[in-house]
mmCIF file of C-alpha atoms in Angstrom:
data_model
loop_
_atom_site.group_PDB
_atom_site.id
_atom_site.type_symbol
_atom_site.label_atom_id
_atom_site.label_comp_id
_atom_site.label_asym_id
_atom_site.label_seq_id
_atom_site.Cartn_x
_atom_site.Cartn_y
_atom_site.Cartn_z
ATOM 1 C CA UNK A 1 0.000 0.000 0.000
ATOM 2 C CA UNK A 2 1.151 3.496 -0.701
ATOM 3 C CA UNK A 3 2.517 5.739 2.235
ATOM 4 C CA UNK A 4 0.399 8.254 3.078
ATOM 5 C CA UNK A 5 1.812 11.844 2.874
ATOM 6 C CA UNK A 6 0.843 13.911 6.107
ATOM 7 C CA UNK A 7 3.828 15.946 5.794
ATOM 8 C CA UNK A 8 3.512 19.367 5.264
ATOM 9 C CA UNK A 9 6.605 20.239 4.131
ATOM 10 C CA UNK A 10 7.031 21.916 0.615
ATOM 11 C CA UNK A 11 9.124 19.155 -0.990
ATOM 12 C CA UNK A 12 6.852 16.281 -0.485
ATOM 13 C CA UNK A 13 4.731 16.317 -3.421
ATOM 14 C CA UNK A 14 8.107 15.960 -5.108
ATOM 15 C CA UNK A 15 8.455 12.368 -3.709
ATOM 16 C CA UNK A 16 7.549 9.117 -5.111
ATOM 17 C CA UNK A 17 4.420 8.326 -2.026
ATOM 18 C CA UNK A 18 3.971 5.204 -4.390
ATOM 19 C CA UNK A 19 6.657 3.720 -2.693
ATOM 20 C CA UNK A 20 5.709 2.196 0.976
ATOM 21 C CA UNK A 21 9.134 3.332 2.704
ATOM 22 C CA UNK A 22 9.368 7.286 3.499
ATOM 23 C CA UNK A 23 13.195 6.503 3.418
ATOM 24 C CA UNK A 24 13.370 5.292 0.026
ATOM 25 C CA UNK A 25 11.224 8.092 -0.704
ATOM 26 C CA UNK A 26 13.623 10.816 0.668
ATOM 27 C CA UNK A 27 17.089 8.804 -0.842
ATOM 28 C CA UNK A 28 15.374 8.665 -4.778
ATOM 29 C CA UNK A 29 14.946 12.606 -3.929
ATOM 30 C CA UNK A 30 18.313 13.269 -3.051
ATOM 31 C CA UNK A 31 19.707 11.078 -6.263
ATOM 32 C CA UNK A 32 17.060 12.946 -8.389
ATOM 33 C CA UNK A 33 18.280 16.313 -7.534
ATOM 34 C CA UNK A 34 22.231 16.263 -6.637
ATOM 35 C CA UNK A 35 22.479 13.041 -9.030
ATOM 36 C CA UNK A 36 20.286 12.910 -11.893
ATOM 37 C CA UNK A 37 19.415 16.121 -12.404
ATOM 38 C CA UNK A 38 23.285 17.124 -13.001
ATOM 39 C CA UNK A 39 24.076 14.159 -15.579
ATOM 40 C CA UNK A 40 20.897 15.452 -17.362
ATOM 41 C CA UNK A 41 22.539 18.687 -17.768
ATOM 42 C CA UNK A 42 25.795 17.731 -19.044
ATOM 43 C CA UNK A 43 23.795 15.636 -21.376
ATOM 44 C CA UNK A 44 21.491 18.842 -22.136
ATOM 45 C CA UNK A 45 24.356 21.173 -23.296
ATOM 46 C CA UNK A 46 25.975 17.756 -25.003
ATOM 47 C CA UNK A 47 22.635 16.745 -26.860
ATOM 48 C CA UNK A 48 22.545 20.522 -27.825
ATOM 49 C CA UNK A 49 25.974 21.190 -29.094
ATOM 50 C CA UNK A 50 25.833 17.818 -31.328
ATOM 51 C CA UNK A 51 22.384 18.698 -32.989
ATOM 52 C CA UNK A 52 23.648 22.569 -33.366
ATOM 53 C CA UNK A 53 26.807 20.545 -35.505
ATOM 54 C CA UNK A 54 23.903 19.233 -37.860
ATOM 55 C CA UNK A 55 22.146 21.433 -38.185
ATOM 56 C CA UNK A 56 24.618 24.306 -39.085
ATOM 57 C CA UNK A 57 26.620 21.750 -41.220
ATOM 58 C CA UNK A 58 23.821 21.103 -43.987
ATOM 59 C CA UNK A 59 23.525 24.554 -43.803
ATOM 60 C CA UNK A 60 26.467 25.654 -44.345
ATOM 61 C CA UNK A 61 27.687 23.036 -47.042
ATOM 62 C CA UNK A 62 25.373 23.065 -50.467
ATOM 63 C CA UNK A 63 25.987 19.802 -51.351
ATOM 64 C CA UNK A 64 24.236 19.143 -47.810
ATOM 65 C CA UNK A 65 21.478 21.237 -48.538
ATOM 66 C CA UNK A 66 20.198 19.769 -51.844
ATOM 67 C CA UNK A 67 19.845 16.216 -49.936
ATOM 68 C CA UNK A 68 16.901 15.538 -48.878
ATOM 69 C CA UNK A 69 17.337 13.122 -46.324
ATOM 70 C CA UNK A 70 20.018 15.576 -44.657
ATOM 71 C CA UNK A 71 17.511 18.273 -44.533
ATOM 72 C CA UNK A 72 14.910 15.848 -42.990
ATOM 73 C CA UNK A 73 17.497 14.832 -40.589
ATOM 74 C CA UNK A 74 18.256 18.232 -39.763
ATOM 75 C CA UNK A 75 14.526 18.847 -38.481
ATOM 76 C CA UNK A 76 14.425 15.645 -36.420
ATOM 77 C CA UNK A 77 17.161 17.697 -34.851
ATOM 78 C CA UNK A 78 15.634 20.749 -34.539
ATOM 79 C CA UNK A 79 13.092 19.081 -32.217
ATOM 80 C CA UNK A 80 15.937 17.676 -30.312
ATOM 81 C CA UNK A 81 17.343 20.910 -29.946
ATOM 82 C CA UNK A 82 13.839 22.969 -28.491
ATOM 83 C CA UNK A 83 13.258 19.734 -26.357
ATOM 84 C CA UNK A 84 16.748 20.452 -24.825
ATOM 85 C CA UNK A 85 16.376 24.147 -24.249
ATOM 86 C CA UNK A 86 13.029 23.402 -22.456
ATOM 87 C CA UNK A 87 14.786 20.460 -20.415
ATOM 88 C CA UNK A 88 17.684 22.868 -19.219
ATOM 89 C CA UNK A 89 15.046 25.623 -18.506
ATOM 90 C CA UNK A 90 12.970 23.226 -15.782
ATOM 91 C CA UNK A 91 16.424 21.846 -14.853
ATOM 92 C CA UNK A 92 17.162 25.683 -13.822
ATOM 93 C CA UNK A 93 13.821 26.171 -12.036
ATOM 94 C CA UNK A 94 14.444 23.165 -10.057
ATOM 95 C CA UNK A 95 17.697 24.296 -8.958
ATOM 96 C CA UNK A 96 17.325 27.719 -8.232
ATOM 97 C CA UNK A 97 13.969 26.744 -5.855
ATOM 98 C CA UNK A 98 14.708 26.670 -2.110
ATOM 99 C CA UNK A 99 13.231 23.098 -1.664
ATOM 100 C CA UNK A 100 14.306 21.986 -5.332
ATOM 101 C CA UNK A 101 10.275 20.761 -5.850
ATOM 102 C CA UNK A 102 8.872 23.930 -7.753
ATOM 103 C CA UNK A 103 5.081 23.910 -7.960
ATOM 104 C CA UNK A 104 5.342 23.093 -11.968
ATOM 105 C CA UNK A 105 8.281 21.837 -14.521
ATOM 106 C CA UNK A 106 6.230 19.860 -16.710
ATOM 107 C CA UNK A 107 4.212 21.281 -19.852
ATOM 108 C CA UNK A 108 1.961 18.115 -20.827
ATOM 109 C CA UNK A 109 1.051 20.557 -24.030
ATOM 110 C CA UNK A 110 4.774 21.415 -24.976
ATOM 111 C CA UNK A 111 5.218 17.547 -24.384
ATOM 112 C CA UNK A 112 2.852 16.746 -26.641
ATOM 113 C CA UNK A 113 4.635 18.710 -29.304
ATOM 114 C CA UNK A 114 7.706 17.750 -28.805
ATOM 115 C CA UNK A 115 6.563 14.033 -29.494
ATOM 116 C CA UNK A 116 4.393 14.813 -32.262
ATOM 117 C CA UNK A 117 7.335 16.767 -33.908
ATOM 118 C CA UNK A 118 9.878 13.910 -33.407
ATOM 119 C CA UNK A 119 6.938 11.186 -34.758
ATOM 120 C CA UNK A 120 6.290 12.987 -37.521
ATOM 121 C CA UNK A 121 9.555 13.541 -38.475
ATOM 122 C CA UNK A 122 10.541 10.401 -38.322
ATOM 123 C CA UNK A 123 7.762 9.042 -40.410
ATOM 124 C CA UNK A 124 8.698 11.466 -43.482
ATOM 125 C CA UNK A 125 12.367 10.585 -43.337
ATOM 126 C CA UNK A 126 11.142 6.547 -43.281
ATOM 127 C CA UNK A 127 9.414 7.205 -46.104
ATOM 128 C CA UNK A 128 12.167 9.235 -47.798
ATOM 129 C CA UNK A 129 13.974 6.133 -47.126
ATOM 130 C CA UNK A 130 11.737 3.651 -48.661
ATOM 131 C CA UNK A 131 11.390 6.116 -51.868
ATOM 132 C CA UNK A 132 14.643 6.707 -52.230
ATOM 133 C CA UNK A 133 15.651 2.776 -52.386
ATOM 134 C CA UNK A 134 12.735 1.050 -53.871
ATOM 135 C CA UNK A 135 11.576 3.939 -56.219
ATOM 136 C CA UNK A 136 14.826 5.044 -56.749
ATOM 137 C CA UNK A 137 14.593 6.385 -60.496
ATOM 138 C CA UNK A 138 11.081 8.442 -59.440
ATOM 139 C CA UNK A 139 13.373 9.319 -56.276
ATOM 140 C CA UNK A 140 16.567 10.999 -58.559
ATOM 141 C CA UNK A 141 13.448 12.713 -60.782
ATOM 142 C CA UNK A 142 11.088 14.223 -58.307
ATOM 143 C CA UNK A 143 12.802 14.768 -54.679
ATOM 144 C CA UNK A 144 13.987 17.574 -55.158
ATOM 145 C CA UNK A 145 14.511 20.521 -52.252
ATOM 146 C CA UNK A 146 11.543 22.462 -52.607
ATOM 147 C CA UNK A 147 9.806 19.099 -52.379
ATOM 148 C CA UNK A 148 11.721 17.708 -49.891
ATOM 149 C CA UNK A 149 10.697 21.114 -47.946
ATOM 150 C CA UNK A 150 7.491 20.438 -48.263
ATOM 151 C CA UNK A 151 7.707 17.197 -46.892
ATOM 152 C CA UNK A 152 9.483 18.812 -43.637
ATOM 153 C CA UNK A 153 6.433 21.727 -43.239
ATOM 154 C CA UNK A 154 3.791 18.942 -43.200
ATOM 155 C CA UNK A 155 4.489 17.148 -39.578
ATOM 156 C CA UNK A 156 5.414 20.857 -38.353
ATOM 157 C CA UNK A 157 1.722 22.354 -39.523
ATOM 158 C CA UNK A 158 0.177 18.862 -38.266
ATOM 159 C CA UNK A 159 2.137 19.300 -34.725
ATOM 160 C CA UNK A 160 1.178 22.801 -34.325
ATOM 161 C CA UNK A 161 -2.894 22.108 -35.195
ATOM 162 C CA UNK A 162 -2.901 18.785 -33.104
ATOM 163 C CA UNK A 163 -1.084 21.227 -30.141
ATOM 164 C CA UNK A 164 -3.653 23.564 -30.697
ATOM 165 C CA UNK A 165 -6.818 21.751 -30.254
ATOM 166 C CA UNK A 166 -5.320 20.087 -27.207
ATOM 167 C CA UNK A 167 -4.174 22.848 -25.914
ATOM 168 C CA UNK A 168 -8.127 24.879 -26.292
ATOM 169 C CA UNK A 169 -9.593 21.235 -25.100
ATOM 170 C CA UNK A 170 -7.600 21.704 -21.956
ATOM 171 C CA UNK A 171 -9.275 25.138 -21.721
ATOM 172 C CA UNK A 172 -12.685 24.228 -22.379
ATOM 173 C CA UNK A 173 -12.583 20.837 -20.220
ATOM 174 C CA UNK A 174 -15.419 19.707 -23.031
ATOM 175 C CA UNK A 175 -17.423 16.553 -22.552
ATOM 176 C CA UNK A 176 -16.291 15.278 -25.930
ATOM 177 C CA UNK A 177 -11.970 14.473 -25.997
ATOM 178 C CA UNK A 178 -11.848 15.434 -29.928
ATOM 179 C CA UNK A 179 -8.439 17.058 -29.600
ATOM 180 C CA UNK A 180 -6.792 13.539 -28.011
ATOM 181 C CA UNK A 181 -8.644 11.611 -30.599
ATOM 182 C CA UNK A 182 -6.984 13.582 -33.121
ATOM 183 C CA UNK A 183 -3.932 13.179 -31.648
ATOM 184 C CA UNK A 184 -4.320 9.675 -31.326
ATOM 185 C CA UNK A 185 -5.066 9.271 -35.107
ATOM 186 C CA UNK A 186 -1.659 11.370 -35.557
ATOM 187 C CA UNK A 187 0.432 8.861 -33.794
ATOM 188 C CA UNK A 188 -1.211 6.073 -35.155
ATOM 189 C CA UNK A 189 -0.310 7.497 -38.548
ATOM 190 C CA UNK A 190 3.015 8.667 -38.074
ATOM 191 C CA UNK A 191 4.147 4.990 -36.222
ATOM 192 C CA UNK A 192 2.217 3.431 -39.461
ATOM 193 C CA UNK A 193 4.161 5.022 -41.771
ATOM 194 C CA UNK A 194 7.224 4.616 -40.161
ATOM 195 C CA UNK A 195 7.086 0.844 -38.863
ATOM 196 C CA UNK A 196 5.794 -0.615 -42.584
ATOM 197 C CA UNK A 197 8.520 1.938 -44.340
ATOM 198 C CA UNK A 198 10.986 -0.080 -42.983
ATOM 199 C CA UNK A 199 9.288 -3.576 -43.129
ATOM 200 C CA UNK A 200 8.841 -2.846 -47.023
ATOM 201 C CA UNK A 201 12.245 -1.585 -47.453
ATOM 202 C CA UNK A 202 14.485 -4.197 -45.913
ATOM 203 C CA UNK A 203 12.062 -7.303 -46.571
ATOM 204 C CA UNK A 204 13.597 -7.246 -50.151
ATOM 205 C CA UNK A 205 17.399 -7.563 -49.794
ATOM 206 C CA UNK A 206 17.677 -7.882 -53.795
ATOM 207 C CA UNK A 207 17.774 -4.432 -55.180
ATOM 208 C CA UNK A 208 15.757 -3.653 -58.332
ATOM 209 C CA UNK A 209 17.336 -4.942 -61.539
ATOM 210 C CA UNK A 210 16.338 -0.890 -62.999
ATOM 211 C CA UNK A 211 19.177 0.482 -60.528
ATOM 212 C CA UNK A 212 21.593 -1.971 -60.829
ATOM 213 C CA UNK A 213 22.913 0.473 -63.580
ATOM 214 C CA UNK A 214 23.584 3.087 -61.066
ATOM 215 C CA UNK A 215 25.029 0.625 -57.956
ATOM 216 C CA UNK A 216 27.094 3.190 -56.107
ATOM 217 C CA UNK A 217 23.553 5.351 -56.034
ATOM 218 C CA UNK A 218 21.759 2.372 -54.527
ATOM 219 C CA UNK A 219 24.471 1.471 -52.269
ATOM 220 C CA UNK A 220 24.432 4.874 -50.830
ATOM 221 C CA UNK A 221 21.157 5.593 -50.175
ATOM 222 C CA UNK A 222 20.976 2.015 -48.738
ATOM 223 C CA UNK A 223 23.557 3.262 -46.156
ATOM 224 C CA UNK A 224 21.589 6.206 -45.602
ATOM 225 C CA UNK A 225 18.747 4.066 -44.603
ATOM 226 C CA UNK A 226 20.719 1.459 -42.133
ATOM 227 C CA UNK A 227 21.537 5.138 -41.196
ATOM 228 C CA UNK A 228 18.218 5.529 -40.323
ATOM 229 C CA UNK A 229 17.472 2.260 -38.679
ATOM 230 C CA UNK A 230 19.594 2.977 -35.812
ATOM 231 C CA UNK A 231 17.677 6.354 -35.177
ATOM 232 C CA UNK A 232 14.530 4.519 -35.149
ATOM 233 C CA UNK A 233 16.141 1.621 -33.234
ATOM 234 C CA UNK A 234 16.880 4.487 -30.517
ATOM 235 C CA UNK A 235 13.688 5.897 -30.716
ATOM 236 C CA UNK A 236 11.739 2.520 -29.570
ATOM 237 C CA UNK A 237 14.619 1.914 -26.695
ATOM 238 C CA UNK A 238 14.519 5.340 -25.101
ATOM 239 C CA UNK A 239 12.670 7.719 -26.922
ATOM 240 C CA UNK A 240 9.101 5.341 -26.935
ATOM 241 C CA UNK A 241 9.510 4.316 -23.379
ATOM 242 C CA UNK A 242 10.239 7.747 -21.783
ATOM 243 C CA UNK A 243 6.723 9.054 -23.691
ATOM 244 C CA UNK A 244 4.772 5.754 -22.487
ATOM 245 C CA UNK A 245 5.634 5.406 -18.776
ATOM 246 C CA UNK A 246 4.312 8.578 -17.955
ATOM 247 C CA UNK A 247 0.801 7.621 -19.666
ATOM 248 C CA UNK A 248 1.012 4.185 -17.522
ATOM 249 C CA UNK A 249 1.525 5.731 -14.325
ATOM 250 C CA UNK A 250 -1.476 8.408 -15.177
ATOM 251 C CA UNK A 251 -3.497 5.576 -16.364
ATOM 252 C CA UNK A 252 -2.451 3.141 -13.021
ATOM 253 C CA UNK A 253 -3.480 6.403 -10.604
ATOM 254 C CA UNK A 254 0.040 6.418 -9.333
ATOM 255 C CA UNK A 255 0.247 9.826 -7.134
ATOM 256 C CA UNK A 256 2.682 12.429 -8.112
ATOM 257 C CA UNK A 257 3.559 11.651 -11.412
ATOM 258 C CA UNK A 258 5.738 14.492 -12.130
ATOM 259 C CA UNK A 259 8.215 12.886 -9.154
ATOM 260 C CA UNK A 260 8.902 9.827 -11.951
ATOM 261 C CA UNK A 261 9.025 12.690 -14.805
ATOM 262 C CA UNK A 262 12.167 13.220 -14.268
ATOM 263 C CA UNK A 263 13.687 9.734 -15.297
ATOM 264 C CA UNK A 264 11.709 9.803 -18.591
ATOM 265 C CA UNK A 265 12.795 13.223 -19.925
ATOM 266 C CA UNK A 266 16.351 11.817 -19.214
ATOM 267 C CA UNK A 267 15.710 8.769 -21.556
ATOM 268 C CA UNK A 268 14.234 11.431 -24.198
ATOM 269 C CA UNK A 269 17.481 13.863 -23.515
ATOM 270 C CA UNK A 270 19.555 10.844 -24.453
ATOM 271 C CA UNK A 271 17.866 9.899 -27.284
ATOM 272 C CA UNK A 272 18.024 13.547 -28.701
ATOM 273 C CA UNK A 273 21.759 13.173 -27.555
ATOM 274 C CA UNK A 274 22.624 9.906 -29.411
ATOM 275 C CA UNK A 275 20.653 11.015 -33.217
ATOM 276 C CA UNK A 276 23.549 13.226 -33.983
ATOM 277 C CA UNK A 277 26.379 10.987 -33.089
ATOM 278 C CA UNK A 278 24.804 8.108 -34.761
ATOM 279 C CA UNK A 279 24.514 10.460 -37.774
ATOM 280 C CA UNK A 280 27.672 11.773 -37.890
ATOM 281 C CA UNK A 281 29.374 8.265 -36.832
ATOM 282 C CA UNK A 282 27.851 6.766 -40.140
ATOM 283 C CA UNK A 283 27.889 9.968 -42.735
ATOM 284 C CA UNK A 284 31.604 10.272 -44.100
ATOM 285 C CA UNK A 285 30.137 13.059 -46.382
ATOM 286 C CA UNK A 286 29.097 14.805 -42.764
ATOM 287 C CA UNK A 287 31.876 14.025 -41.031
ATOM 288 C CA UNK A 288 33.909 15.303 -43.873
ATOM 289 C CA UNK A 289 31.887 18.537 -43.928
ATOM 290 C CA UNK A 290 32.123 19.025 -40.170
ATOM 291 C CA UNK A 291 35.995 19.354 -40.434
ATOM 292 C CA UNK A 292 35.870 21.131 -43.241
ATOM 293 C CA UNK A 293 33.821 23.621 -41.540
ATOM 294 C CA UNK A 294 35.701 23.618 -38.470
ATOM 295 C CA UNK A 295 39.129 24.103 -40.596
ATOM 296 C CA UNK A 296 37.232 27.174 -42.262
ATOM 297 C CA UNK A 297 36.519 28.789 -38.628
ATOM 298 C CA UNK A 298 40.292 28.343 -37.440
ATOM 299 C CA UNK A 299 41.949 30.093 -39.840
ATOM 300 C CA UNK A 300 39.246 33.137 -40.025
ATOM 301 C CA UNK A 301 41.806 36.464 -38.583
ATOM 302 C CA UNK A 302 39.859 39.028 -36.592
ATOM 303 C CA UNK A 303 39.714 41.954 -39.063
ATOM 304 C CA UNK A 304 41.432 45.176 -37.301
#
């Protein structure tokens, strides 16, 4: 049975009362705050630094910036990068309050957004993927940039509608829950598209007899997609779990959810933190423009 809280100190809505010992309570606390709490900002400032390197390398190199999948890869990051600055800034209010339990560091509607964002994101680059190597002639024709920007805007203007209706549902507190059913259907859609992209695109290992003209095309964007397995391999170890938990708990009645919020946005963090590195770790063309960027900034002289 959970411990009853009849404390009436500030920090106790900040503990986890599902647990029966008042000890354990206080010790998960103090390794949340002095413990956690600093790894997750060293991973913060990491996680941000790394998805800055993305994003201002394809911007900065033009072969970068006619390639669509870079481009696409660069807005998964930007979501990684607004999560982050959010993270740090509830890190900061949790710090700088005198019992380190302010009354509110979580945003369920910013949350929402961020997830949406990173969903939908990852559900046009799958399908960039499967385009690219199964329809790979069609792909060389019609992805071009402006497309490829197009494709980008579309889970941005979903996420910011979908936001927006639960964000005036929370307001209205209406009978009928249209704005989560929407948001429901969004998920579904964007894990749909995402999950079968990949089924169809590595349940053929024989590449089209049409491309086999053009091998070192096929082999590449092939890379590009194993590329792109990995991020979605992270994003069902840490990035799926820290967005369910949080539902379970809510949906379990566990008291105090916010006290367990903590360990999930750290999963998220480190998910935002490991897309870059896995990016750059298996992109020699980003790798190579990285250090040719970096060379470019060293040998800049201050202009007297």
């Amino acid at each position: 049975m959970a411990a009853e809280n009849t404390s009436l100190f500030p920090y106790q809505k900040c503990l986890m009362v599902a647990l029966s010992d008042r000890e354990t309570q206080l010790q998960l606390r103090d390794i949340t705050n002095y413990v956690i709490i600093p790894v997750q900002i060293l991973v913060i400032f990491v996680s941000l630094a790394c998805n800055a390197f993305v994003v201002i390398t394809v911007a900065h190199t033009q072969s970068l910036r006619q390639h669509p999948p870079q481009l696409m890869l660069s807005s998964l990051a930007i979501t990684d990068v607004i999560f982050a600055l959010n993270a740090l800034y509830r890190d900061i209010l949790v710090l700088a309050h005198e019992h380190k339990c302010p009354n509110n560091t979580t945003n369920p509607v910013f949350a929402s957004l961020y997830i949406q964002a990173t969903l939908g994101n990852m559900a046009i680059i799958s399908v960039d993927r499967y385009l690219a190597v199964r329809k790979l002639w069609w792909y060389r024709a019609h992805m071009t940039k402006s497309r490829a920007l197009k494709m980008i805007g579309l889970p941005w203007v979903a996420t910011v509608v979908v936001t927006s209706l639960l964000y005036l549902e929370s307001l209205s507190d209406g009978p009928f829950p249209f704005g989560k059913i929407i948001a429901f259907l969004f998920y579904f859609l964007c894990i749909f598209c995402t999950i079968f992209s990949h089924i169809f695109l590595f349940c053929n290992k024989t590449p089209p007899e049409e491309v086999m003209n053009i091998r070192h095309v096929y082999k590449r964007e092939k890379r590009l997609a194993n590329t792109v397995a990995w991020i979605l391999l992270l994003l069902v170890v840490l990035f799926l779990p820290g967005t369910i938990v949080p539902l379970v708990l809510i949906a379990a009645n566990v008291p105090n959810v916010p006290a367990y919020a903590r360990y999930s946005v750290f999963l998220l963090l480190l998910n935002g933190l490991l897309n870059p590195l896995v990016n750059f770790g298996r992109n020699k063309r980003m790798r190579k423009a990285l250090r040719k960027l970096m060379t470019c900034s060293q040998q800049v002289e201050p202009v007297l």
